[in-house]
Amino acid sequence: MKTSRSRYASATLMQTVRALKLQQKNVQIVLSIQPNGKKESFRIDGNAQRISISGNDASGVLYGCLALADTLKYRNQFPVRMNVQDAPEMVLRGACIGIQKPYYLPGRNVYEYPYTPEVFPWLYDKQLWIQYLDSMVSNRMNSLYLWNGHPFASLVKLKEYPYAVEVDEATFAKNEELYRFLTTEADKRGIWVIQMFYNIIVSKPFAEHHGIKTQERERGITPLIADYTRKSIAAFVEKYPNVGLMVCLGEAMEGVGNDDIEWFTKTIIPGVQDGLHAIGKTDEPPIVLRAHDTDAPAVMKAALPLYKNLYTEAKFNGEALTYARPRGSWAELHQTLSKLGSVQIENVHILANLEPFRYGSPDFIQQSVIGMHEVMGGNGLHLYPQASYWDWPYSADSVAGGKRLLQIERDWIWYNAWSRYAWKANRNREDEINYWSATLAHQYGCSKEDGKKILYAYEQSGEIAPKLLRRFGITDGNRQTLTLGMLMTQLINPYRYGLFTLLYDAEAPEGEMILDYVDKVQKGLPHVGETPTQIAGEVMLHGNKAVAALQSIANNIRSNKAEFNRLYNDMLCYQAMANHFSHKVQAALQLLQYKYSKQVPDLEKAVPLLQQSVKDYAQLARLTKGSYLYANSMQTQQRKIPMRGVNATYKHWTEMLPVFENELSVFQRKIDSLKKETGATVALRVPLAAASVQSNSTTITLQTGVSLFSDTSVLIRQLAPELNGLALQQQSFKQQLAAATEWTFTTDKPVKILVGYFKTQRAAFTTDTTFAKAPELETNASADDYGQAEIKISNALAIDGLPAVQVHAYTFTAGTHTLKLPKGLCIILGAIDASKQVPVYDAGLMSDKRQQNIDWLFEAP
């Protein structure tokens, strides 16, 4: 048996024997492949004279050799007798690397990152790749996902489109050589390389040659783009037939619908088949369909008759880690995909609530993998880095001398734990405590009892971020960086910030939001499930216990002392963060009573709690000032919470501290004003002046009593004062139901176009055939390209027979533009001067008292 994988396996085993200086002259080790039907399984039989390692396949032999090597390391001698057989539970156990950056490249959009040494110097570091691949095989991982928006123009050339290549000849040659090296070395270790790409994105040179945009979500499928993409995929498969493909049908093209099905079945799959035909192969390389922002079950139903080797992938907890056993429509999607007959892969994605602090709770991770099996029906793992995904290969730690820590070294326990339970999930709890205690003791040169305390600290701190986000957060997406905190308005009025309700309905145990809890208290109703007060108390205890555990053993550490000190500092950060959130949530619960009582003393009782939360945050800022470069690795305009993070601003706690200090100061001034001027609560609302734009559409003055659509008698009953008098661009009701809305206009100065989206109770993963989908960064990375993601005026119009309306603002420069909106009913309310600020508030039309707006308490005039 001589394969590259078996040679690597035997070499690894012999290296272990030599390193341990074991006497081996009388020991015969025999490797063989003996198929038994279970992929990657192995069996070890033997004694002190002869050891036989047989595998179902080459990977089985590899894992058998690794298992024997682990046994030798543990015993430091050859076993007297050995009889072991094992096999992984999950078919795919993979990790991903983003070939992307924390920022946009000049002149480019989201996801557009050509493979070049200037942008990604680490990509060409072969020693780093060997280190990473060795760590993967050590963790028994068998798949590596490379994420990029449009990798083809860096890796293949097309004779029909020679101008599409994005890199120069020298770089192209480097990319070819690197890709051959990487795929060869990965195969030695039983690792399948999977290249991910988005849709619909074309290369920048291709777009410039044809006078189109590289990506445009509302753009339909065109013959030119379909042909270019099909030929790009074919060329890639022809060149790299053993590399898998992972496609994200959502984000860069319009969400769910027939376009997704057509693109997958008429462009992507035919492209793969063309590539196979060109080299005379019939074995289908695997294609992974990412379920994000697409109707994956419908796409798979159409695709399976055409192509059999398909997998599906969906996010386990959105872009965070919150709950081990998701429920509701989120779980139902995964369950549906798992029943299609293909393998459903569970994606642990981005982790926007964990970064940048160290996370390594084996218990939470084990329970999550059990949930993947028992709840979601998953049989594969797709694991993101624990933090700093956009800044690979480095972590966010600030280290003396400017040294950067590698993620795979800093976060070893993250990769170790997920891969351990992907191999086998249901392991005895006591055995696991012993395993991790011994592992951590070895890592830090301390006793096993002290290792157990480190484990305890990891598991206590591991509850804090999941509980905070699932009970108080705005979203499970990466537009929120949890460790930076939240504004008070985000806690007391989450709907204003585009609340992603699936976070509460599916990615958390049953429980109550802050608004619900206060409303029930006021109405004397019983509480259900996890409550804000419960979590506010629990996270403080978790933080205190984690710090105390490490504090008690700090003098006993003999190895990796610098790293232990960084871990200890992280526990202090978790503690400060938990205290900050706890006191701020308690303040929010207190001041929300003002909605019902209108009594100033209810506000005054919140002041000391808010003051303490600011002190807690000041401690967090001190702890991170010299220890971290940033909180979040995505530093673009997509990041919105707690503050808009464009151009790498508000990325550090020291930047956020003045914001929270000012928030407290404004609140105290508003209380003083209320005490002096009874009834003076809300500023006078005045109409926004309409800006002049030229277009061919029908325009009427926006006011009560007018017809909203040109072909119906639907009337506006009430509207927010700011909107009165704007130039409504009247649309056709029937036409909006039939096709996406496009409005072309010309302006001689920058303007904001106000658009109203209807507030519907849209079920998850379903297509709303009536109302246009509002901008949502969870599913559309371009949803804030014009500053449109945030709701400006909530409940802004009351219209007979239709839901309430939320107002968004799109900013355009002077010139001629086409505003493209999704298919479905929406309203182009009119234009205003771009320099004018649209007030952010809840107009209260068609809303209940629970959502009554008191944001003005925290906003300066």
CSV table of N, CA and C in Angstrom, one decimal, residues 6 75 128 200 212 247 393 466 470 508 546 686 695 713 738 765 854:
chain,number,residue,atom,x,y,z
A,6,SER,N,-0.7,7.2,2.8
A,6,SER,CA,-0.1,6.2,3.7
A,6,SER,C,1.3,6.5,4.0
A,75,ARG,N,1.4,6.8,26.8
A,75,ARG,CA,2.0,5.8,27.6
A,75,ARG,C,3.6,5.8,27.7
A,128,LEU,N,3.6,28.1,6.7
A,128,LEU,CA,2.4,28.4,7.4
A,128,LEU,C,1.3,27.4,7.0
A,200,ILE,N,-24.1,36.9,-7.8
A,200,ILE,CA,-23.4,36.9,-9.1
A,200,ILE,C,-22.3,37.9,-9.0
A,212,ILE,N,-20.3,47.3,-16.9
A,212,ILE,CA,-21.3,46.8,-15.9
A,212,ILE,C,-20.7,46.9,-14.5
A,247,VAL,N,-21.0,27.0,-3.3
A,247,VAL,CA,-21.6,28.2,-3.9
A,247,VAL,C,-22.6,28.8,-2.9
A,393,PRO,N,-4.0,35.4,9.0
A,393,PRO,CA,-4.0,34.4,10.0
A,393,PRO,C,-3.8,34.9,11.5
A,466,PRO,N,-22.9,34.0,24.8
A,466,PRO,CA,-24.1,33.4,24.2
A,466,PRO,C,-25.4,33.9,24.9
A,470,ARG,N,-28.3,36.3,23.0
A,470,ARG,CA,-29.6,35.7,22.7
A,470,ARG,C,-30.7,36.4,23.6
A,508,ALA,N,-32.4,30.8,20.6
A,508,ALA,CA,-32.3,31.0,22.0
A,508,ALA,C,-33.4,30.1,22.6
A,546,ALA,N,-15.2,32.7,36.8
A,546,ALA,CA,-14.1,32.5,35.9
A,546,ALA,C,-12.8,33.2,36.4
A,686,VAL,N,-41.4,68.8,12.5
A,686,VAL,CA,-41.7,69.7,11.3
A,686,VAL,C,-41.4,69.0,10.0
A,695,SER,N,-37.7,63.2,-13.1
A,695,SER,CA,-38.0,61.8,-13.5
A,695,SER,C,-39.2,61.8,-14.3
A,713,SER,N,-57.3,52.5,-5.0
A,713,SER,CA,-57.9,53.6,-4.2
A,713,SER,C,-57.4,53.5,-2.7
A,738,ALA,N,-45.6,42.4,-9.8
A,738,ALA,CA,-45.2,41.6,-10.9
A,738,ALA,C,-43.7,41.6,-11.1
A,765,PHE,N,-37.4,32.1,6.0
A,765,PHE,CA,-37.1,31.2,4.8
A,765,PHE,C,-38.3,31.0,3.9
A,854,ILE,N,-39.2,56.2,23.7
A,854,ILE,CA,-38.6,57.1,24.7
A,854,ILE,C,-37.1,57.3,24.4
